[in-house]
Amino acid sequence: MEEELLIIKNISRHISLTNQEKSYFLSLLKQKKIAKKELILQHQQVCKEINFVQSGILRAFHMDASGKESTIMFAISDWWITDMYCFINQKPAMLNIEALEESCILQLQKDDLDQLYLNVPKFERFFRIMMQNAYIREQLRTIENLSLSAEERYYNFLRKYPEAVKQIKQKQIASYLGITPEFLSLIKSNKQKNRFS
């Protein structure tokens, strides 16, 4: 299956698997189709899965007591997403994860991941690298938020998600950038003016 090939390609960037190891790994995954706006993880629900996006776009966000949403990350095809702290520690989720469009994911349960580490130890290397990369990405994003203007952060966002940006609502992009939708509109209109001036 093409979907299975995508996740195997993702893993093969860091580790080599035998056919038997590939088959075993794939047998642990559960495919799930998600409708637009459907939540695959809700705040306070125990986070039991890590998710690989085969197609579509997912968004992880935190909602405060007043109902204000802060987008933590977007995940497009060939990306992994979960509430990592709560997944690793099997705690109630701090985040919500929703589909921004009809999406298809492969889910790996925490118990199955632990078993995978025992049966195919090289997967520990893969997930270690993946978590290191996620940590680096978040550190760079924090530094960006501290050192770059909102306009520069928006242009970086466009470079990072060039295709997905058409599917993501302006208020969700604004919450990811830590600005208001109105300020984002101003940035976009300035961009348009600069293009034609």
Backbone as a chain_set.jsonl record, in Angstrom:
{"seq": "MEEELLIIKNISRHISLTNQEKSYFLSLLKQKKIAKKELILQHQQVCKEINFVQSGILRAFHMDASGKESTIMFAISDWWITDMYCFINQKPAMLNIEALEESCILQLQKDDLDQLYLNVPKFERFFRIMMQNAYIREQLRTIENLSLSAEERYYNFLRKYPEAVKQIKQKQIASYLGITPEFLSLIKSNKQKNRFS", "coords": {"N": [[0.827, -1.2, 0.0], [0.413, 2.265, -0.739], [0.228, 4.13, 1.337], [1.405, 2.777, 3.453], [3.987, 2.612, 2.485], [4.79, 5.268, 2.68], [5.122, 5.732, 5.46], [7.104, 3.861, 5.989], [9.167, 4.868, 4.408], [9.596, 7.229, 5.797], [10.615, 6.274, 8.225], [12.839, 4.918, 7.297], [14.676, 6.879, 6.759], [16.276, 7.08, 8.932], [16.751, 4.574, 10.124], [17.503, 1.178, 9.124], [15.412, -1.412, 8.029], [14.587, -4.889, 8.16], [12.584, -6.991, 5.986], [10.926, -8.533, 7.567], [10.928, -7.104, 9.979], [9.727, -4.745, 9.106], [7.167, -5.711, 8.454], [6.294, -6.577, 10.966], [6.271, -4.134, 12.391], [4.35, -2.679, 10.876], [2.135, -4.217, 11.443], [1.416, -3.406, 13.948], [0.207, -0.993, 13.707], [-2.688, 1.127, 13.504], [-4.989, 2.092, 11.169], [-6.72, 5.139, 10.659], [-9.444, 7.054, 9.596], [-10.258, 10.441, 9.513], [-12.724, 12.861, 10.013], [-13.203, 16.242, 8.834], [-12.622, 18.727, 11.265], [-12.893, 16.893, 13.313], [-11.91, 15.643, 16.507], [-9.024, 13.939, 17.489], [-7.781, 13.716, 19.811], [-8.603, 14.834, 23.002], [-8.506, 17.456, 25.406], [-7.592, 16.495, 28.67], [-8.183, 13.826, 28.196], [-6.739, 10.587, 28.388], [-3.646, 10.246, 26.822], [-3.032, 8.006, 24.459], [-1.914, 7.307, 22.016], [0.55, 7.728, 19.413], [0.671, 9.54, 16.418], [0.86, 9.141, 12.915], [0.77, 11.111, 10.091], [-0.84, 10.361, 7.204], [-2.298, 11.548, 5.158], [-3.774, 14.788, 4.702], [-4.308, 17.406, 7.211], [-3.387, 18.085, 10.509], [-3.984, 19.693, 13.656], [-2.515, 20.718, 16.66], [-3.596, 22.058, 19.664], [-3.85, 24.276, 22.508], [-6.278, 25.083, 24.927], [-7.246, 27.763, 26.899], [-8.67, 28.651, 30.161], [-10.521, 30.602, 29.576], [-11.326, 29.964, 27.083], [-9.711, 30.674, 24.989], [-7.741, 29.828, 22.22], [-4.519, 28.447, 21.622], [-2.396, 27.663, 19.122], [-0.226, 24.988, 18.905], [1.172, 23.302, 17.161], [1.18, 22.321, 13.676], [0.486, 19.461, 11.709], [1.392, 17.942, 8.804], [1.113, 15.814, 5.869], [3.277, 12.997, 6.206], [4.299, 13.646, 8.664], [4.667, 13.327, 12.253], [2.54, 13.341, 15.133], [1.488, 14.112, 18.449], [0.507, 14.484, 21.904], [3.203, 14.859, 23.391], [4.429, 14.806, 26.03], [2.321, 13.827, 27.587], [1.732, 11.472, 26.288], [4.101, 9.908, 26.574], [4.19, 9.698, 29.35], [1.735, 8.705, 29.925], [-0.437, 10.351, 30.747], [-3.297, 12.54, 31.432], [-4.307, 14.448, 28.62], [-2.873, 17.6, 27.707], [-3.311, 18.963, 25.497], [-5.438, 19.504, 22.613], [-6.123, 17.674, 19.672], [-6.944, 18.152, 16.382], [-8.493, 17.485, 13.177], [-7.951, 19.435, 10.34], [-8.869, 19.175, 7.871], [-10.403, 16.565, 5.93], [-8.753, 13.684, 6.853], [-6.154, 11.13, 7.029], [-4.716, 8.854, 9.212], [-2.067, 6.947, 10.779], [-2.002, 5.088, 13.675], [-0.095, 4.45, 16.594], [-0.069, 2.624, 19.473], [0.863, 3.301, 22.885], [1.591, 1.051, 24.513], [2.178, -0.794, 22.511], [4.313, 0.488, 21.29], [6.233, 0.329, 23.333], [6.587, -2.435, 23.355], [7.566, -2.761, 20.802], [10.088, -1.536, 21.042], [11.369, -3.457, 22.595], [11.317, -5.741, 20.941], [12.343, -4.916, 18.47], [14.968, -3.327, 18.763], [16.247, -1.203, 17.377], [14.323, 0.667, 16.81], [14.215, 2.304, 18.968], [16.295, 4.054, 18.51], [15.274, 5.377, 16.222], [12.942, 6.732, 17.239], [14.159, 8.256, 19.193], [15.747, 10.011, 17.66], [13.692, 11.293, 16.273], [12.365, 12.592, 18.389], [14.4, 14.236, 19.318], [14.687, 15.919, 17.093], [12.171, 17.142, 17.133], [12.353, 18.53, 19.54], [14.432, 20.309, 18.947], [13.215, 21.754, 16.877], [11.128, 23.015, 18.298], [12.628, 24.555, 20.08], [13.928, 26.297, 18.299], [11.701, 27.582, 17.303], [10.792, 28.923, 19.594], [12.928, 30.715, 19.977], [12.673, 32.155, 17.59], [10.188, 33.383, 18.096], [10.951, 35.098, 20.099], [12.856, 36.719, 18.917], [12.265, 37.509, 16.279], [10.264, 39.613, 14.121], [6.644, 39.791, 13.905], [5.908, 39.751, 11.254], [8.147, 38.583, 9.973], [8.015, 36.055, 11.188], [5.642, 35.154, 10.103], [6.318, 34.949, 7.355], [8.227, 32.927, 7.54], [6.549, 30.9, 8.384], [4.983, 30.545, 6.06], [6.939, 29.515, 4.376], [7.441, 27.103, 5.647], [5.025, 25.678, 5.602], [3.985, 25.56, 2.804], [1.984, 24.444, 1.051], [-0.1, 23.649, 2.752], [-1.001, 25.994, 3.864], [-3.148, 27.094, 2.547], [-5.293, 25.657, 3.429], [-5.576, 26.224, 6.061], [-7.165, 28.082, 8.58], [-7.231, 31.644, 8.98], [-7.354, 32.605, 11.638], [-6.277, 30.449, 13.009], [-3.675, 30.321, 12.063], [-2.813, 32.781, 13.031], [-3.02, 32.293, 15.804], [-1.02, 30.415, 16.097], [1.189, 31.96, 15.505], [1.099, 33.734, 17.559], [-0.253, 36.155, 17.46], [-2.914, 38.558, 16.773], [-5.808, 37.807, 14.693], [-6.514, 40.084, 13.265], [-4.154, 41.578, 13.148], [-2.643, 39.855, 11.632], [-4.044, 40.035, 9.214], [-3.36, 42.624, 8.516], [-0.588, 42.339, 8.079], [-0.685, 40.637, 5.855], [-2.007, 42.253, 3.987], [-0.164, 44.298, 3.698], [1.862, 42.843, 2.521], [0.719, 42.268, 0.064], [0.475, 44.89, -0.975], [3.184, 45.588, -1.172], [3.967, 43.823, -3.122], [2.819, 44.873, -5.413], [3.812, 47.402, -5.569]], "CA": [[0.0, 0.0, 0.0], [1.171, 3.508, -0.843], [0.261, 4.753, 2.659], [2.407, 2.064, 4.25], [5.294, 2.993, 1.954], [5.137, 6.594, 3.184], [5.639, 5.632, 6.829], [8.37, 3.11, 5.914], [10.163, 5.83, 3.904], [9.854, 8.143, 6.912], [11.468, 5.567, 9.193], [14.086, 4.511, 6.63], [15.633, 7.992, 6.753], [17.131, 6.99, 10.115], [17.136, 3.186, 10.43], [17.203, 0.188, 8.077], [14.596, -2.514, 8.547], [14.398, -6.085, 7.331], [11.174, -7.16, 5.598], [10.223, -9.075, 8.731], [10.751, -5.988, 10.921], [8.711, -3.864, 8.515], [5.863, -6.368, 8.604], [5.93, -6.545, 12.38], [5.932, -2.75, 12.718], [3.073, -2.328, 10.236], [1.044, -4.967, 12.1], [1.069, -2.717, 15.193], [-0.45, 0.278, 13.392], [-4.122, 1.139, 13.216], [-5.331, 3.198, 10.278], [-7.95, 5.824, 11.057], [-9.853, 8.187, 8.766], [-10.804, 11.469, 10.398], [-13.506, 13.898, 9.338], [-12.813, 17.623, 9.11], [-12.992, 19.243, 12.596], [-12.957, 15.819, 14.318], [-10.798, 15.603, 17.464], [-8.493, 12.602, 17.788], [-7.361, 13.788, 21.216], [-9.233, 15.94, 23.703], [-7.935, 17.865, 26.682], [-7.906, 15.645, 29.827], [-8.283, 12.414, 27.806], [-5.402, 9.975, 28.462], [-3.048, 10.205, 25.481], [-2.569, 6.626, 24.287], [-1.334, 7.04, 20.699], [1.309, 8.667, 18.6], [-0.013, 9.491, 15.125], [1.588, 9.475, 11.694], [-0.194, 11.662, 9.134], [-0.7, 9.868, 5.833], [-2.832, 12.601, 4.301], [-4.545, 15.783, 5.445], [-3.605, 18.323, 8.111], [-3.852, 18.074, 11.892], [-3.54, 20.834, 14.464], [-2.504, 20.536, 18.117], [-3.791, 23.355, 20.292], [-4.2, 24.354, 23.929], [-7.346, 26.044, 25.18], [-7.19, 28.208, 28.298], [-9.949, 28.637, 30.897], [-11.469, 31.543, 28.953], [-11.692, 29.462, 25.75], [-8.764, 31.151, 23.969], [-6.92, 28.75, 21.66], [-3.148, 28.703, 21.179], [-1.959, 26.549, 18.287], [1.135, 24.547, 19.249], [1.809, 22.814, 15.928], [0.41, 21.711, 12.601], [1.147, 18.268, 11.17], [0.966, 17.647, 7.436], [1.477, 14.47, 5.422], [4.641, 12.542, 6.489], [4.695, 14.16, 9.975], [4.149, 12.663, 13.443], [1.937, 14.286, 16.075], [0.852, 13.628, 19.675], [0.824, 15.305, 23.076], [4.337, 14.001, 23.721], [4.599, 14.625, 27.475], [1.229, 13.003, 28.11], [1.86, 10.152, 25.657], [5.217, 9.189, 27.208], [3.884, 9.467, 30.773], [0.355, 8.206, 30.029], [-1.173, 11.329, 31.562], [-4.368, 13.232, 30.702], [-3.763, 15.369, 27.619], [-2.913, 19.047, 27.887], [-3.641, 19.497, 24.185], [-6.456, 18.924, 21.727], [-5.618, 17.493, 18.302], [-8.09, 18.08, 15.475], [-8.241, 17.466, 11.731], [-8.376, 20.672, 9.683], [-9.553, 18.693, 6.665], [-10.497, 15.102, 5.974], [-7.37, 13.214, 6.993], [-5.953, 9.713, 7.305], [-3.541, 8.702, 10.07], [-1.713, 5.641, 11.329], [-1.807, 5.261, 15.109], [0.695, 3.461, 17.32], [-0.374, 2.683, 20.908], [2.038, 3.356, 23.778], [1.979, -0.322, 24.88], [2.793, -1.416, 21.327], [5.625, 1.119, 21.112], [7.13, -0.28, 24.322], [6.867, -3.796, 22.867], [8.408, -2.578, 19.611], [11.448, -1.281, 21.541], [11.933, -4.732, 23.059], [11.442, -6.705, 19.84], [13.191, -4.338, 17.408], [15.605, -2.227, 19.518], [16.656, -0.062, 16.548], [13.262, 1.673, 16.824], [14.549, 3.295, 20.004], [17.103, 5.063, 17.81], [14.406, 6.175, 15.361], [12.108, 7.647, 18.019], [15.055, 9.216, 19.856], [16.079, 11.036, 16.658], [12.469, 12.043, 16.008], [12.104, 13.474, 19.539], [15.454, 15.267, 19.306], [14.34, 16.876, 16.039], [11.008, 17.896, 17.604], [12.84, 19.447, 20.571], [15.186, 21.359, 18.244], [12.222, 22.57, 16.158], [10.428, 23.859, 19.268], [13.591, 25.537, 20.595], [14.103, 27.317, 17.255], [10.464, 28.362, 17.238], [10.795, 29.819, 20.764], [13.896, 31.783, 19.683], [12.023, 32.967, 16.561], [9.149, 34.191, 18.739], [11.603, 36.117, 20.919], [13.803, 37.571, 18.183], [11.788, 37.963, 14.963], [8.992, 40.341, 14.086], [5.482, 38.972, 13.506], [5.96, 39.63, 9.792], [9.183, 37.582, 9.66], [7.494, 34.756, 11.614], [4.617, 34.772, 9.121], [7.006, 34.496, 6.132], [8.805, 31.617, 7.861], [5.422, 29.961, 8.399], [4.641, 30.278, 4.653], [7.974, 28.628, 3.824], [7.356, 25.804, 6.316], [3.775, 25.005, 5.221], [3.537, 26.251, 1.584], [0.735, 23.892, 0.506], [-1.134, 23.563, 3.782], [-1.459, 27.312, 4.3], [-4.45, 27.375, 1.91], [-6.33, 24.914, 4.157], [-5.573, 26.613, 7.478], [-7.876, 29.345, 8.81], [-6.388, 32.765, 9.383], [-7.281, 32.709, 13.108], [-5.404, 29.369, 13.483], [-2.306, 30.774, 11.771], [-2.533, 33.87, 13.988], [-2.791, 31.736, 17.146], [0.296, 29.761, 16.039], [2.204, 33.014, 15.485], [0.975, 34.522, 18.787], [-0.761, 37.493, 17.134], [-4.359, 38.56, 16.529], [-6.165, 37.669, 13.267], [-6.536, 41.426, 12.644], [-2.763, 41.951, 12.858], [-2.232, 39.012, 10.507], [-4.65, 40.649, 8.016], [-2.539, 43.802, 8.198], [0.66, 41.828, 7.496], [-0.989, 40.106, 4.52], [-2.333, 43.351, 3.069], [1.114, 44.961, 3.415], [2.586, 41.973, 1.593], [0.081, 42.479, -1.249], [0.848, 46.235, -1.444], [4.599, 45.55, -1.553], [4.088, 43.062, -4.363], [2.37, 45.668, -6.548], [4.389, 48.76, -5.56]], "C": [[0.864, 1.253, 0.0], [1.321, 4.182, 0.521], [1.33, 4.102, 3.541], [3.818, 2.442, 3.798], [5.742, 4.336, 2.515], [5.734, 6.512, 4.585], [6.964, 4.851, 6.855], [9.486, 4.018, 5.391], [10.573, 6.788, 5.017], [10.843, 7.517, 7.9], [12.836, 5.244, 8.588], [15.088, 5.65, 6.485], [16.641, 7.854, 7.886], [17.567, 5.577, 10.488], [16.784, 2.29, 9.244], [16.461, -0.984, 8.698], [14.615, -3.695, 7.587], [12.92, -6.158, 6.961], [10.342, -7.661, 6.772], [9.946, -7.969, 9.761], [9.706, -4.997, 10.416], [7.316, -4.441, 8.735], [5.384, -6.317, 10.047], [5.487, -5.139, 12.788], [4.564, -2.379, 12.141], [1.892, -3.026, 10.906], [0.577, -4.279, 13.388], [0.239, -1.444, 14.95], [-1.939, 0.101, 13.13], [-4.411, 2.349, 12.341], [-6.664, 3.809, 10.707], [-8.216, 6.976, 10.103], [-10.573, 9.175, 9.677], [-11.539, 12.51, 9.567], [-12.951, 15.28, 9.694], [-13.422, 18.065, 10.443], [-13.111, 18.164, 13.676], [-11.718, 15.866, 15.205], [-10.328, 14.162, 17.628], [-7.942, 12.544, 19.208], [-8.018, 15.012, 21.827], [-8.527, 16.2, 25.028], [-8.481, 16.977, 27.81], [-8.123, 14.163, 29.484], [-6.873, 11.814, 27.902], [-4.874, 9.781, 27.045], [-2.396, 8.843, 25.262], [-1.838, 6.365, 22.978], [-0.403, 8.151, 20.234], [0.808, 8.449, 17.174], [0.902, 9.904, 13.987], [0.564, 9.931, 10.662], [0.113, 11.137, 7.734], [-1.173, 10.92, 4.837], [-3.656, 13.546, 5.165], [-3.666, 16.663, 6.307], [-4.234, 18.219, 9.496], [-3.274, 19.279, 12.624], [-3.607, 20.456, 15.932], [-2.639, 21.916, 18.737], [-4.149, 23.214, 21.765], [-5.308, 25.385, 24.073], [-7.296, 26.447, 26.647], [-8.598, 28.267, 28.899], [-10.992, 29.562, 30.271], [-11.897, 31.097, 27.554], [-10.772, 29.94, 24.633], [-7.858, 29.999, 23.531], [-5.528, 29.255, 21.301], [-2.686, 27.477, 20.402], [-0.498, 26.24, 18.577], [1.871, 24.075, 18.0], [0.765, 22.375, 14.927], [1.184, 20.478, 12.152], [0.537, 17.974, 9.806], [1.423, 16.229, 7.082], [2.972, 14.194, 5.665], [5.185, 13.1, 7.81], [4.063, 13.296, 11.063], [3.561, 13.719, 14.369], [1.332, 13.54, 17.261], [1.026, 14.709, 20.733], [1.96, 14.541, 23.755], [4.51, 13.756, 25.216], [3.555, 13.643, 28.017], [1.247, 11.595, 27.521], [2.935, 9.325, 26.378], [4.862, 8.801, 28.64], [2.477, 8.935, 31.016], [-0.477, 9.056, 30.992], [-2.338, 11.898, 30.751], [-3.769, 14.322, 29.806], [-3.894, 16.827, 28.043], [-3.387, 19.72, 26.602], [-4.886, 18.841, 23.61], [-5.772, 18.74, 20.375], [-6.821, 17.285, 17.394], [-7.623, 18.023, 14.028], [-8.769, 18.766, 11.135], [-9.041, 20.377, 8.341], [-9.665, 17.184, 6.811], [-9.08, 14.542, 5.906], [-7.335, 11.712, 7.239], [-4.647, 9.581, 8.096], [-3.29, 7.228, 10.373], [-1.382, 5.862, 12.797], [-1.007, 4.099, 15.689], [0.444, 3.668, 18.808], [0.921, 2.671, 21.73], [2.51, 1.954, 24.169], [2.678, -1.032, 23.725], [4.161, -0.82, 21.037], [6.641, 0.514, 22.085], [7.534, -1.69, 23.903], [7.79, -3.756, 21.654], [9.861, -2.336, 20.016], [12.127, -2.579, 21.979], [12.235, -5.671, 21.894], [12.33, -6.221, 18.693], [13.88, -3.107, 18.021], [16.012, -1.022, 18.673], [15.575, 1.017, 16.471], [13.482, 2.702, 17.936], [15.382, 4.42, 19.4], [16.211, 5.967, 16.973], [13.611, 7.199, 16.176], [12.937, 8.643, 18.824], [15.392, 10.362, 18.911], [14.857, 11.92, 16.396], [12.195, 13.036, 17.144], [13.166, 14.565, 19.653], [15.102, 16.35, 18.279], [13.16, 17.748, 16.461], [11.448, 18.933, 18.651], [13.585, 20.62, 19.927], [14.227, 22.317, 17.546], [11.509, 23.528, 17.122], [11.36, 24.918, 19.856], [13.785, 26.663, 19.586], [12.861, 28.2, 17.143], [10.386, 29.351, 18.399], [11.742, 30.993, 20.517], [13.34, 32.724, 18.615], [11.015, 33.917, 17.191], [9.748, 35.33, 19.555], [12.376, 37.138, 20.085], [13.296, 38.115, 16.843], [10.49, 38.742, 15.081], [7.879, 39.387, 13.663], [5.494, 38.737, 11.996], [6.97, 38.572, 9.372], [8.707, 36.18, 10.039], [6.442, 34.248, 10.626], [5.275, 34.257, 7.834], [7.677, 33.137, 6.352], [7.729, 30.532, 7.86], [5.043, 29.58, 6.962], [5.657, 29.334, 4.009], [7.844, 27.209, 4.387], [6.143, 24.994, 5.846], [3.222, 25.583, 3.909], [2.205, 25.744, 1.015], [-0.402, 23.978, 1.517], [-1.739, 24.913, 4.121], [-2.83, 27.663, 3.709], [-5.599, 26.725, 2.681], [-6.491, 25.38, 5.607], [-6.248, 27.976, 7.63], [-6.917, 30.403, 9.334], [-6.255, 32.844, 10.907], [-6.381, 31.621, 13.696], [-3.937, 29.705, 13.223], [-1.904, 31.849, 12.781], [-2.238, 33.303, 15.375], [-1.463, 30.986, 17.211], [1.413, 30.805, 16.152], [2.168, 33.876, 16.754], [0.54, 35.955, 18.53], [-2.271, 37.405, 16.918], [-4.631, 38.348, 15.04], [-6.145, 39.011, 12.541], [-5.115, 41.86, 12.263], [-2.235, 41.121, 11.693], [-2.799, 39.561, 9.2], [-3.831, 41.844, 7.55], [-1.228, 43.384, 7.532], [0.416, 41.367, 6.056], [-1.296, 41.227, 3.535], [-1.086, 44.152, 2.728], [1.937, 44.163, 2.412], [2.05, 42.186, 0.172], [0.494, 43.833, -1.821], [2.279, 46.242, -1.934], [4.812, 44.833, -2.87], [3.776, 43.93, -5.58], [2.985, 47.063, -6.57], [5.72, 48.799, -6.293]], "O": [[1.909, 1.303, 0.649], [2.375, 4.731, 0.841], [2.056, 4.778, 4.271], [4.728, 2.576, 4.616], [6.924, 4.532, 2.796], [6.745, 7.155, 4.865], [7.845, 5.156, 7.659], [10.618, 3.95, 5.87], [11.75, 7.118, 5.162], [11.787, 8.169, 8.347], [13.857, 5.29, 9.274], [16.239, 5.409, 6.123], [17.729, 8.428, 7.828], [18.622, 5.39, 11.094], [15.884, 2.6, 8.463], [16.837, -1.482, 9.759], [14.653, -3.526, 6.369], [12.096, -5.464, 7.556], [9.193, -7.257, 6.946], [8.861, -7.91, 10.34], [8.904, -4.475, 11.19], [6.4, -3.733, 9.153], [4.213, -6.048, 10.315], [4.46, -4.969, 13.445], [3.72, -1.827, 12.847], [0.783, -2.492, 10.934], [-0.527, -4.538, 13.866], [-0.354, -0.894, 15.878], [-2.385, -0.923, 12.611], [-4.119, 3.485, 12.716], [-7.604, 3.101, 11.068], [-7.327, 7.782, 9.829], [-11.396, 8.787, 10.506], [-11.035, 12.978, 8.546], [-12.31, 15.455, 10.73], [-14.594, 17.806, 10.714], [-13.399, 18.479, 14.83], [-10.611, 16.101, 14.721], [-11.135, 13.267, 17.878], [-7.671, 11.467, 19.739], [-7.997, 16.096, 21.244], [-8.023, 15.283, 25.677], [-9.686, 16.74, 27.891], [-8.236, 13.334, 30.387], [-5.904, 12.476, 27.529], [-5.556, 9.229, 26.182], [-1.334, 8.561, 25.816], [-1.205, 5.32, 22.827], [-0.541, 9.319, 20.598], [0.55, 7.316, 16.767], [1.627, 10.894, 14.085], [-0.402, 9.219, 10.388], [1.164, 11.419, 7.157], [-0.536, 11.153, 3.81], [-4.168, 13.162, 6.216], [-2.443, 16.676, 6.165], [-5.455, 18.26, 9.641], [-2.223, 19.808, 12.26], [-4.62, 19.939, 16.403], [-1.899, 22.836, 18.391], [-4.671, 22.19, 22.207], [-5.284, 26.431, 23.425], [-7.303, 25.593, 27.534], [-9.585, 27.97, 28.227], [-12.194, 29.341, 30.415], [-12.718, 31.751, 26.911], [-11.016, 29.649, 23.462], [-7.286, 29.291, 24.36], [-5.372, 30.344, 20.75], [-2.594, 26.381, 20.956], [0.36, 27.12, 18.504], [3.041, 24.401, 17.798], [-0.381, 22.093, 15.278], [2.413, 20.463, 12.212], [-0.673, 17.784, 9.675], [2.039, 15.539, 7.895], [3.822, 15.034, 5.372], [6.39, 13.04, 8.056], [3.06, 12.621, 10.832], [4.025, 14.859, 14.39], [0.74, 12.473, 17.1], [1.636, 15.745, 20.466], [1.713, 13.678, 24.597], [4.716, 12.615, 25.631], [3.872, 12.749, 28.801], [0.828, 10.638, 28.173], [2.695, 8.175, 26.745], [5.195, 7.706, 29.092], [2.069, 8.736, 32.16], [-1.121, 8.55, 31.911], [-2.37, 11.759, 29.529], [-2.838, 15.024, 30.202], [-4.886, 17.231, 28.65], [-3.807, 20.877, 26.605], [-5.323, 17.779, 24.056], [-4.939, 19.556, 19.981], [-7.618, 16.369, 17.598], [-6.517, 18.45, 13.695], [-9.908, 19.154, 11.398], [-9.697, 21.24, 7.758], [-9.079, 16.599, 7.722], [-8.307, 14.885, 5.011], [-8.338, 11.101, 7.606], [-3.612, 10.12, 7.705], [-4.177, 6.385, 10.241], [-0.572, 6.727, 13.128], [-1.207, 2.938, 15.333], [0.706, 4.743, 19.347], [1.933, 2.104, 21.316], [3.713, 1.691, 24.158], [3.641, -1.773, 23.926], [5.067, -1.524, 20.592], [7.774, 0.223, 21.703], [8.686, -2.09, 24.075], [8.674, -4.599, 21.497], [10.772, -2.88, 19.392], [13.322, -2.768, 21.754], [13.281, -6.318, 21.866], [12.988, -7.021, 18.028], [13.429, -1.979, 17.822], [16.112, 0.084, 19.204], [15.866, 2.157, 16.109], [12.995, 3.83, 17.854], [15.2, 5.59, 19.736], [16.364, 7.188, 17.003], [13.603, 8.386, 15.85], [12.476, 9.749, 19.108], [15.336, 11.531, 19.291], [14.973, 13.143, 16.308], [11.836, 14.186, 16.892], [12.861, 15.692, 20.043], [15.205, 17.543, 18.562], [13.141, 18.948, 16.185], [10.974, 20.069, 18.647], [13.394, 21.774, 20.311], [14.396, 23.535, 17.61], [11.309, 24.701, 16.807], [10.939, 26.048, 20.104], [13.807, 27.838, 19.953], [12.959, 29.406, 16.917], [9.962, 30.491, 18.213], [11.4, 32.138, 20.813], [13.507, 33.94, 18.708], [10.982, 35.105, 16.869], [9.143, 36.393, 19.692], [12.534, 38.287, 20.496], [13.849, 39.087, 16.328], [9.717, 38.553, 16.021], [8.141, 38.309, 13.129], [5.136, 37.659, 11.522], [6.678, 37.749, 8.505], [8.958, 35.221, 9.308], [6.367, 33.051, 10.35], [4.843, 33.245, 7.282], [7.693, 32.297, 5.452], [7.952, 29.41, 7.405], [4.806, 28.405, 6.683], [5.3, 28.47, 3.208], [8.107, 26.233, 3.686], [6.222, 23.773, 5.709], [2.087, 26.058, 3.897], [1.39, 26.54, 0.547], [-1.528, 24.336, 1.172], [-2.866, 24.981, 4.612], [-3.583, 28.438, 4.299], [-6.74, 27.181, 2.603], [-7.43, 24.976, 6.294], [-5.938, 28.913, 6.895], [-5.942, 30.109, 10.025], [-5.169, 33.118, 11.418], [-5.783, 31.822, 14.754], [-3.067, 29.415, 14.044], [-0.796, 31.828, 13.317], [-1.32, 33.766, 16.052], [-0.842, 30.926, 18.272], [2.436, 30.576, 16.796], [3.088, 34.654, 17.003], [0.906, 36.866, 19.274], [-2.838, 36.313, 16.885], [-3.784, 38.671, 14.208], [-5.806, 39.081, 11.36], [-4.899, 42.436, 11.196], [-1.47, 41.618, 10.866], [-2.11, 39.553, 8.18], [-3.632, 42.052, 6.353], [-0.803, 43.99, 6.548], [1.201, 41.664, 5.156], [-0.891, 41.161, 2.375], [-0.949, 44.636, 1.604], [2.622, 44.732, 1.562], [2.814, 42.272, -0.789], [0.826, 43.934, -3.002], [2.58, 46.822, -2.978], [5.709, 45.174, -3.641], [4.374, 43.762, -6.643], [2.715, 47.837, -7.489], [6.344, 49.856, -6.383]]}, "num_chains": 1, "name": "protein.A"}
